[in-house]
Amino acid sequence: DYLDEAPAAAVSGNLASERFAERIAAAQSHGVVDTERVDLLAGRAIKALNDIILEERVSYDEYNALKAWLIKVGEDGEWPLFLDVWLEHSVEDVATSHREGNKGSIEGPYYIEDAPEMSWNGTIPMREDEPGTPLKFFGQVRSTDGTPLTDATVELWHADSDGFYSQFAPGIPEWNLRGTWVVNNDARFEIHTIEPAPYQIPTDGACGQLIAAAGWHAWRPAHLHLKVKAPGHELLTAQLYFPGDPHNDDDIASAVKPELMLDPQPTEDGKGVTVEYDFVLDPE
Ligand code: MBD
Ligand code: FE
């Protein structure tokens, strides 16, 4: 079974594919086919690829390399990774460009619903010896008119210091570095966690093969993933980043925005960092 034997890419890839299929089945939003839209979008995508083949005079060797690679993407379960790294940022732009509140960012392939709930100032589930710099992350959730949203929740998930996400790599406790904070009656939250490390997407699968073959790099800057929810408001899916990360300017997933940059300050004892960041949600 791929949990024990496969390279890391196929483990995380196949788990991400399974989790995605489960969520889509639960949402039941894919039963309706809009024939005109499929005709337009599939037609344009196929034409764009044909144009490239003709303009760049693609050879049979190149065509067969593509065919083999596409098959491997499926075998490694890396369609979620491929799509979320190279396309989701544009979908996110389209979906949220009308917003007056916080800028969002892509969800990526490693979200799990229903992370454990904790009080407004709780500590994220983590191992006793979890490596990493302690991080206190606090703020308030408001509506665009400034009203504090006292029914809001803040979900946070992030990689450990080796760049692994719980439930997508073996040997990590189920909810490690995943949690849901219920804000207090001033709509404030105070999250205690550790700073995530810069993150490399799996290099030993199909996506890694493409990256190496093209001479690209596999890095994302260190990031926190968030979902902020409040009744009557649009769901905010976001990521937050740390200044000075060498990959803030060349994120492989093109998911960094200036509004998503944190301003962390060292704690008095010099052992941790603390950062304030408020969320503003758009009414539905
Ligand atoms: C990640 O951790 C991630 O956030 C994205 C967008 C893609 C791959 C891995
Ligand atoms: Fe991530």
GROMACS .gro file of C-alpha atoms and ligand atoms in nm:
model
  294
    1ASP     CA    1   0.000   0.000   0.000
    2TYR     CA    2   0.137   0.338  -0.100
    3LEU     CA    3   0.151   0.468   0.258
    4ASP     CA    4   0.445   0.241   0.337
    5GLU     CA    5   0.623   0.181   0.010
    6ALA     CA    6   0.579   0.463  -0.238
    7PRO     CA    7   0.803   0.768  -0.269
    8ALA     CA    8   0.683   1.072  -0.077
    9ALA     CA    9   0.528   1.231  -0.386
   10ALA     CA   10   0.298   0.937  -0.452
   11VAL     CA   11   0.197   0.917  -0.084
   12SER     CA   12   0.093   1.282  -0.057
   13GLY     CA   13  -0.039   1.286  -0.414
   14ASN     CA   14  -0.266   0.984  -0.381
   15LEU     CA   15  -0.393   1.099  -0.041
   16ALA     CA   16  -0.467   1.446  -0.182
   17SER     CA   17  -0.653   1.287  -0.475
   18GLU     CA   18  -0.862   1.072  -0.239
   19ARG     CA   19  -0.949   1.359  -0.006
   20PHE     CA   20  -1.046   1.576  -0.303
   21ALA     CA   21  -1.272   1.306  -0.450
   22GLU     CA   22  -1.446   1.268  -0.111
   23ARG     CA   23  -1.510   1.639  -0.076
   24ILE     CA   24  -1.644   1.673  -0.430
   25ALA     CA   25  -1.874   1.374  -0.378
   26ALA     CA   26  -2.002   1.534  -0.056
   27ALA     CA   27  -2.060   1.872  -0.221
   28GLN     CA   28  -2.267   1.716  -0.503
   29SER     CA   29  -2.208   2.029  -0.709
   30HIS     CA   30  -2.089   1.851  -1.020
   31GLY     CA   31  -2.404   1.683  -1.143
   32VAL     CA   32  -2.503   1.965  -1.377
   33VAL     CA   33  -2.323   1.991  -1.707
   34ASP     CA   34  -2.347   2.325  -1.884
   35THR     CA   35  -2.286   2.206  -2.239
   36GLU     CA   36  -2.220   2.554  -2.378
   37ARG     CA   37  -1.956   2.624  -2.113
   38VAL     CA   38  -1.784   2.286  -2.165
   39ASP     CA   39  -1.786   2.343  -2.541
   40LEU     CA   40  -1.629   2.686  -2.495
   41LEU     CA   41  -1.370   2.600  -2.228
   42ALA     CA   42  -1.265   2.253  -2.345
   43GLY     CA   43  -1.263   2.379  -2.703
   44ARG     CA   44  -1.038   2.673  -2.616
   45ALA     CA   45  -0.801   2.459  -2.409
   46ILE     CA   46  -0.761   2.202  -2.687
   47LYS     CA   47  -0.710   2.476  -2.947
   48ALA     CA   48  -0.447   2.648  -2.731
   49LEU     CA   49  -0.248   2.324  -2.711
   50ASN     CA   50  -0.280   2.261  -3.085
   51ASP     CA   51  -0.158   2.615  -3.154
   52ILE     CA   52   0.150   2.552  -2.940
   53ILE     CA   53   0.222   2.223  -3.122
   54LEU     CA   54   0.200   2.392  -3.461
   55GLU     CA   55   0.383   2.713  -3.370
   56GLU     CA   56   0.663   2.538  -3.180
   57ARG     CA   57   0.679   2.247  -3.429
   58VAL     CA   58   0.649   1.984  -3.154
   59SER     CA   59   0.812   1.650  -3.247
   60TYR     CA   60   0.684   1.295  -3.190
   61ASP     CA   61   0.953   1.253  -2.923
   62GLU     CA   62   0.817   1.555  -2.740
   63TYR     CA   63   0.457   1.442  -2.787
   64ASN     CA   64   0.536   1.097  -2.646
   65ALA     CA   65   0.726   1.251  -2.353
   66LEU     CA   66   0.414   1.454  -2.275
   67LYS     CA   67   0.194   1.145  -2.300
   68ALA     CA   68   0.418   0.946  -2.063
   69TRP     CA   69   0.432   1.238  -1.822
   70LEU     CA   70   0.054   1.287  -1.813
   71ILE     CA   71   0.011   0.918  -1.737
   72LYS     CA   72   0.263   0.951  -1.452
   73VAL     CA   73   0.083   1.254  -1.306
   74GLY     CA   74  -0.222   1.030  -1.263
   75GLU     CA   75  -0.023   0.735  -1.128
   76ASP     CA   76   0.141   0.958  -0.866
   77GLY     CA   77  -0.197   1.109  -0.775
   78GLU     CA   78  -0.049   1.450  -0.854
   79TRP     CA   79  -0.338   1.611  -1.041
   80PRO     CA   80  -0.438   1.809  -0.730
   81LEU     CA   81  -0.078   1.923  -0.686
   82PHE     CA   82  -0.030   2.012  -1.053
   83LEU     CA   83  -0.358   2.204  -1.078
   84ASP     CA   84  -0.325   2.386  -0.746
   85VAL     CA   85   0.035   2.490  -0.813
   86TRP     CA   86  -0.003   2.605  -1.173
   87LEU     CA   87  -0.368   2.703  -1.225
   88GLU     CA   88  -0.554   2.765  -0.899
   89HIS     CA   89  -0.412   3.116  -0.852
   90SER     CA   90  -0.596   3.238  -1.161
   91VAL     CA   91  -0.924   3.076  -1.051
   92GLU     CA   92  -0.879   3.244  -0.711
   93ASP     CA   93  -0.827   3.581  -0.880
   94VAL     CA   94  -1.151   3.544  -1.075
   95ALA     CA   95  -1.346   3.427  -0.770
   96THR     CA   96  -1.240   3.707  -0.534
   97SER     CA   97  -1.160   4.014  -0.748
   98HIS     CA   98  -1.485   4.187  -0.635
   99ARG     CA   99  -1.389   4.182  -0.267
  100GLU     CA  100  -1.342   4.491  -0.052
  101GLY     CA  101  -1.223   4.297   0.251
  102ASN     CA  102  -0.913   4.081   0.280
  103LYS     CA  103  -0.727   3.952  -0.019
  104GLY     CA  104  -0.732   3.574  -0.031
  105SER     CA  105  -0.506   3.313  -0.180
  106ILE     CA  106  -0.527   2.956  -0.305
  107GLU     CA  107  -0.637   2.665  -0.086
  108GLY     CA  108  -0.378   2.422  -0.222
  109PRO     CA  109  -0.401   2.043  -0.203
  110TYR     CA  110  -0.367   1.982   0.173
  111TYR     CA  111  -0.679   2.125   0.342
  112ILE     CA  112  -0.885   1.897   0.569
  113GLU     CA  113  -1.226   2.002   0.698
  114ASP     CA  114  -1.331   1.993   1.064
  115ALA     CA  115  -0.996   2.049   1.234
  116PRO     CA  116  -1.029   2.039   1.616
  117GLU     CA  117  -1.197   2.343   1.771
  118MET     CA  118  -1.030   2.536   2.047
  119SER     CA  119  -1.099   2.843   2.254
  120TRP     CA  120  -1.010   3.187   2.118
  121ASN     CA  121  -0.654   3.173   2.254
  122GLY     CA  122  -0.570   2.803   2.226
  123THR     CA  123  -0.253   2.624   2.117
  124ILE     CA  124  -0.256   2.434   1.790
  125PRO     CA  125  -0.233   2.053   1.820
  126MET     CA  126   0.137   1.966   1.799
  127ARG     CA  127   0.388   1.709   1.917
  128GLU     CA  128   0.562   1.764   2.251
  129ASP     CA  129   0.896   1.813   2.080
  130GLU     CA  130   0.759   1.990   1.771
  131PRO     CA  131   1.061   2.171   1.620
  132GLY     CA  132   1.025   2.535   1.519
  133THR     CA  133   1.019   2.891   1.653
  134PRO     CA  134   0.715   2.961   1.873
  135LEU     CA  135   0.469   3.191   1.694
  136LYS     CA  136   0.186   3.389   1.854
  137PHE     CA  137  -0.056   3.512   1.588
  138PHE     CA  138  -0.341   3.733   1.703
  139GLY     CA  139  -0.602   3.967   1.560
  140GLN     CA  140  -0.969   4.044   1.510
  141VAL     CA  141  -1.229   3.942   1.251
  142ARG     CA  142  -1.449   4.225   1.120
  143SER     CA  143  -1.701   4.293   0.845
  144THR     CA  144  -1.618   4.551   0.577
  145ASP     CA  145  -1.818   4.814   0.774
  146GLY     CA  146  -1.598   4.756   1.080
  147THR     CA  147  -1.846   4.545   1.282
  148PRO     CA  148  -1.662   4.280   1.487
  149LEU     CA  149  -1.782   3.935   1.375
  150THR     CA  150  -1.825   3.757   1.708
  151ASP     CA  151  -1.948   3.431   1.548
  152ALA     CA  152  -1.635   3.394   1.332
  153THR     CA  153  -1.399   3.098   1.324
  154VAL     CA  154  -1.039   3.095   1.207
  155GLU     CA  155  -0.904   2.770   1.070
  156LEU     CA  156  -0.527   2.733   1.038
  157TRP     CA  157  -0.319   2.455   0.883
  158HIS     CA  158   0.047   2.451   0.796
  159ALA     CA  159   0.349   2.231   0.731
  160ASP     CA  160   0.590   2.116   1.001
  161SER     CA  161   0.957   2.210   0.999
  162ASP     CA  162   1.032   1.928   0.753
  163GLY     CA  163   0.769   2.063   0.512
  164PHE     CA  164   0.516   1.784   0.575
  165TYR     CA  165   0.142   1.824   0.632
  166SER     CA  166  -0.041   1.593   0.872
  167GLN     CA  167  -0.269   1.341   0.695
  168PHE     CA  168  -0.054   1.369   0.380
  169ALA     CA  169   0.265   1.211   0.509
  170PRO     CA  170   0.315   0.901   0.723
  171GLY     CA  171   0.402   0.913   1.093
  172ILE     CA  172   0.249   1.249   1.187
  173PRO     CA  173  -0.039   1.268   1.440
  174GLU     CA  174  -0.372   1.312   1.260
  175TRP     CA  175  -0.445   1.677   1.344
  176ASN     CA  176  -0.087   1.797   1.390
  177LEU     CA  177  -0.062   2.171   1.309
  178ARG     CA  178  -0.432   2.197   1.219
  179GLY     CA  179  -0.693   2.376   1.429
  180THR     CA  180  -1.009   2.590   1.438
  181TRP     CA  181  -1.025   2.892   1.670
  182VAL     CA  182  -1.363   3.029   1.781
  183VAL     CA  183  -1.322   3.405   1.832
  184ASN     CA  184  -1.406   3.566   2.171
  185ASN     CA  185  -1.691   3.813   2.226
  186ASP     CA  186  -1.472   4.094   2.093
  187ALA     CA  187  -1.417   3.886   1.773
  188ARG     CA  188  -1.052   3.836   1.866
  189PHE     CA  189  -0.833   3.530   1.832
  190GLU     CA  190  -0.486   3.446   1.961
  191ILE     CA  191  -0.323   3.145   1.800
  192HIS     CA  192  -0.018   2.971   1.945
  193THR     CA  193   0.179   2.764   1.698
  194ILE     CA  194   0.528   2.739   1.545
  195GLU     CA  195   0.667   2.923   1.244
  196PRO     CA  196   0.640   2.712   0.929
  197ALA     CA  197   0.954   2.648   0.724
  198PRO     CA  198   0.995   2.721   0.352
  199TYR     CA  199   0.830   2.444   0.159
  200GLN     CA  200   0.938   2.238  -0.138
  201ILE     CA  201   0.669   2.056  -0.333
  202PRO     CA  202   0.752   1.684  -0.370
  203THR     CA  203   1.049   1.643  -0.602
  204ASP     CA  204   1.022   1.266  -0.652
  205GLY     CA  205   0.698   1.256  -0.851
  206ALA     CA  206   0.571   1.373  -1.187
  207CYS     CA  207   0.557   1.742  -1.089
  208GLY     CA  208   0.914   1.723  -0.959
  209GLN     CA  209   1.020   1.557  -1.284
  210LEU     CA  210   0.872   1.844  -1.485
  211ILE     CA  211   1.039   2.102  -1.259
  212ALA     CA  212   1.379   1.936  -1.299
  213ALA     CA  213   1.339   1.887  -1.674
  214ALA     CA  214   1.246   2.253  -1.721
  215GLY     CA  215   1.521   2.384  -1.492
  216TRP     CA  216   1.272   2.543  -1.250
  217HIS     CA  217   1.275   2.524  -0.869
  218ALA     CA  218   1.020   2.354  -0.643
  219TRP     CA  219   0.995   2.608  -0.360
  220ARG     CA  220   0.707   2.788  -0.201
  221PRO     CA  221   0.788   3.051   0.063
  222ALA     CA  222   0.700   2.957   0.424
  223HIS     CA  223   0.327   3.004   0.461
  224LEU     CA  224   0.027   2.972   0.692
  225HIS     CA  225  -0.300   2.849   0.538
  226LEU     CA  226  -0.624   2.998   0.671
  227LYS     CA  227  -0.999   2.983   0.629
  228VAL     CA  228  -1.197   3.253   0.807
  229LYS     CA  229  -1.573   3.202   0.827
  230ALA     CA  230  -1.860   3.408   0.968
  231PRO     CA  231  -2.237   3.379   0.913
  232GLY     CA  232  -2.364   3.602   0.631
  233HIS     CA  233  -2.012   3.659   0.498
  234GLU     CA  234  -1.805   3.520   0.215
  235LEU     CA  235  -1.559   3.251   0.317
  236LEU     CA  236  -1.204   3.383   0.313
  237THR     CA  237  -0.939   3.131   0.208
  238ALA     CA  238  -0.596   3.285   0.248
  239GLN     CA  239  -0.227   3.228   0.302
  240LEU     CA  240   0.008   3.450   0.502
  241TYR     CA  241   0.380   3.492   0.442
  242PHE     CA  242   0.693   3.606   0.625
  243PRO     CA  243   0.910   3.897   0.508
  244GLY     CA  244   1.259   3.806   0.392
  245ASP     CA  245   1.178   3.460   0.261
  246PRO     CA  246   1.386   3.413  -0.058
  247HIS     CA  247   1.084   3.267  -0.239
  248ASN     CA  248   0.832   3.543  -0.168
  249ASP     CA  249   0.918   3.679  -0.515
  250ASP     CA  250   0.920   3.351  -0.705
  251ASP     CA  251   0.664   3.122  -0.539
  252ILE     CA  252   0.618   2.820  -0.765
  253ALA     CA  253   0.242   2.843  -0.695
  254SER     CA  254   0.221   3.220  -0.774
  255ALA     CA  255   0.015   3.266  -0.457
  256VAL     CA  256   0.193   3.555  -0.280
  257LYS     CA  257   0.032   3.901  -0.265
  258PRO     CA  258   0.173   4.207  -0.085
  259GLU     CA  259  -0.141   4.227   0.133
  260LEU     CA  260  -0.065   3.879   0.268
  261MET     CA  261   0.277   3.968   0.411
  262LEU     CA  262   0.302   3.949   0.791
  263ASP     CA  263   0.509   4.180   1.012
  264PRO     CA  264   0.642   3.950   1.286
  265GLN     CA  265   0.819   4.097   1.590
  266PRO     CA  266   1.057   3.912   1.823
  267THR     CA  267   0.916   3.833   2.168
  268GLU     CA  268   1.084   3.992   2.472
  269ASP     CA  269   1.272   3.673   2.560
  270GLY     CA  270   1.395   3.652   2.199
  271LYS     CA  271   1.277   3.291   2.171
  272GLY     CA  272   0.964   3.341   1.965
  273VAL     CA  273   0.783   3.580   1.735
  274THR     CA  274   0.451   3.753   1.765
  275VAL     CA  275   0.240   3.892   1.484
  276GLU     CA  276  -0.090   4.078   1.457
  277TYR     CA  277  -0.312   4.039   1.151
  278ASP     CA  278  -0.682   4.129   1.124
  279PHE     CA  279  -0.929   3.973   0.882
  280VAL     CA  280  -1.203   4.172   0.707
  281LEU     CA  281  -1.480   3.966   0.546
  282ASP     CA  282  -1.717   4.077   0.269
  283PRO     CA  283  -2.091   4.042   0.342
  284GLU     CA  284  -2.264   3.786   0.118
  285MBD     C1  285   0.143   2.341  -0.069
  285MBD     O1  286   0.171   2.337   0.063
  285MBD     C2  287   0.068   2.442  -0.113
  285MBD     O2  288   0.027   2.531  -0.023
  285MBD     C3  289   0.036   2.454  -0.247
  285MBD     C4  290  -0.045   2.567  -0.294
  285MBD     C5  291   0.082   2.361  -0.336
  285MBD     C6  292   0.157   2.257  -0.292
  285MBD     C7  293   0.188   2.246  -0.159
  286FE      FE  294   0.083   2.477   0.175
   0.00000   0.00000   0.00000
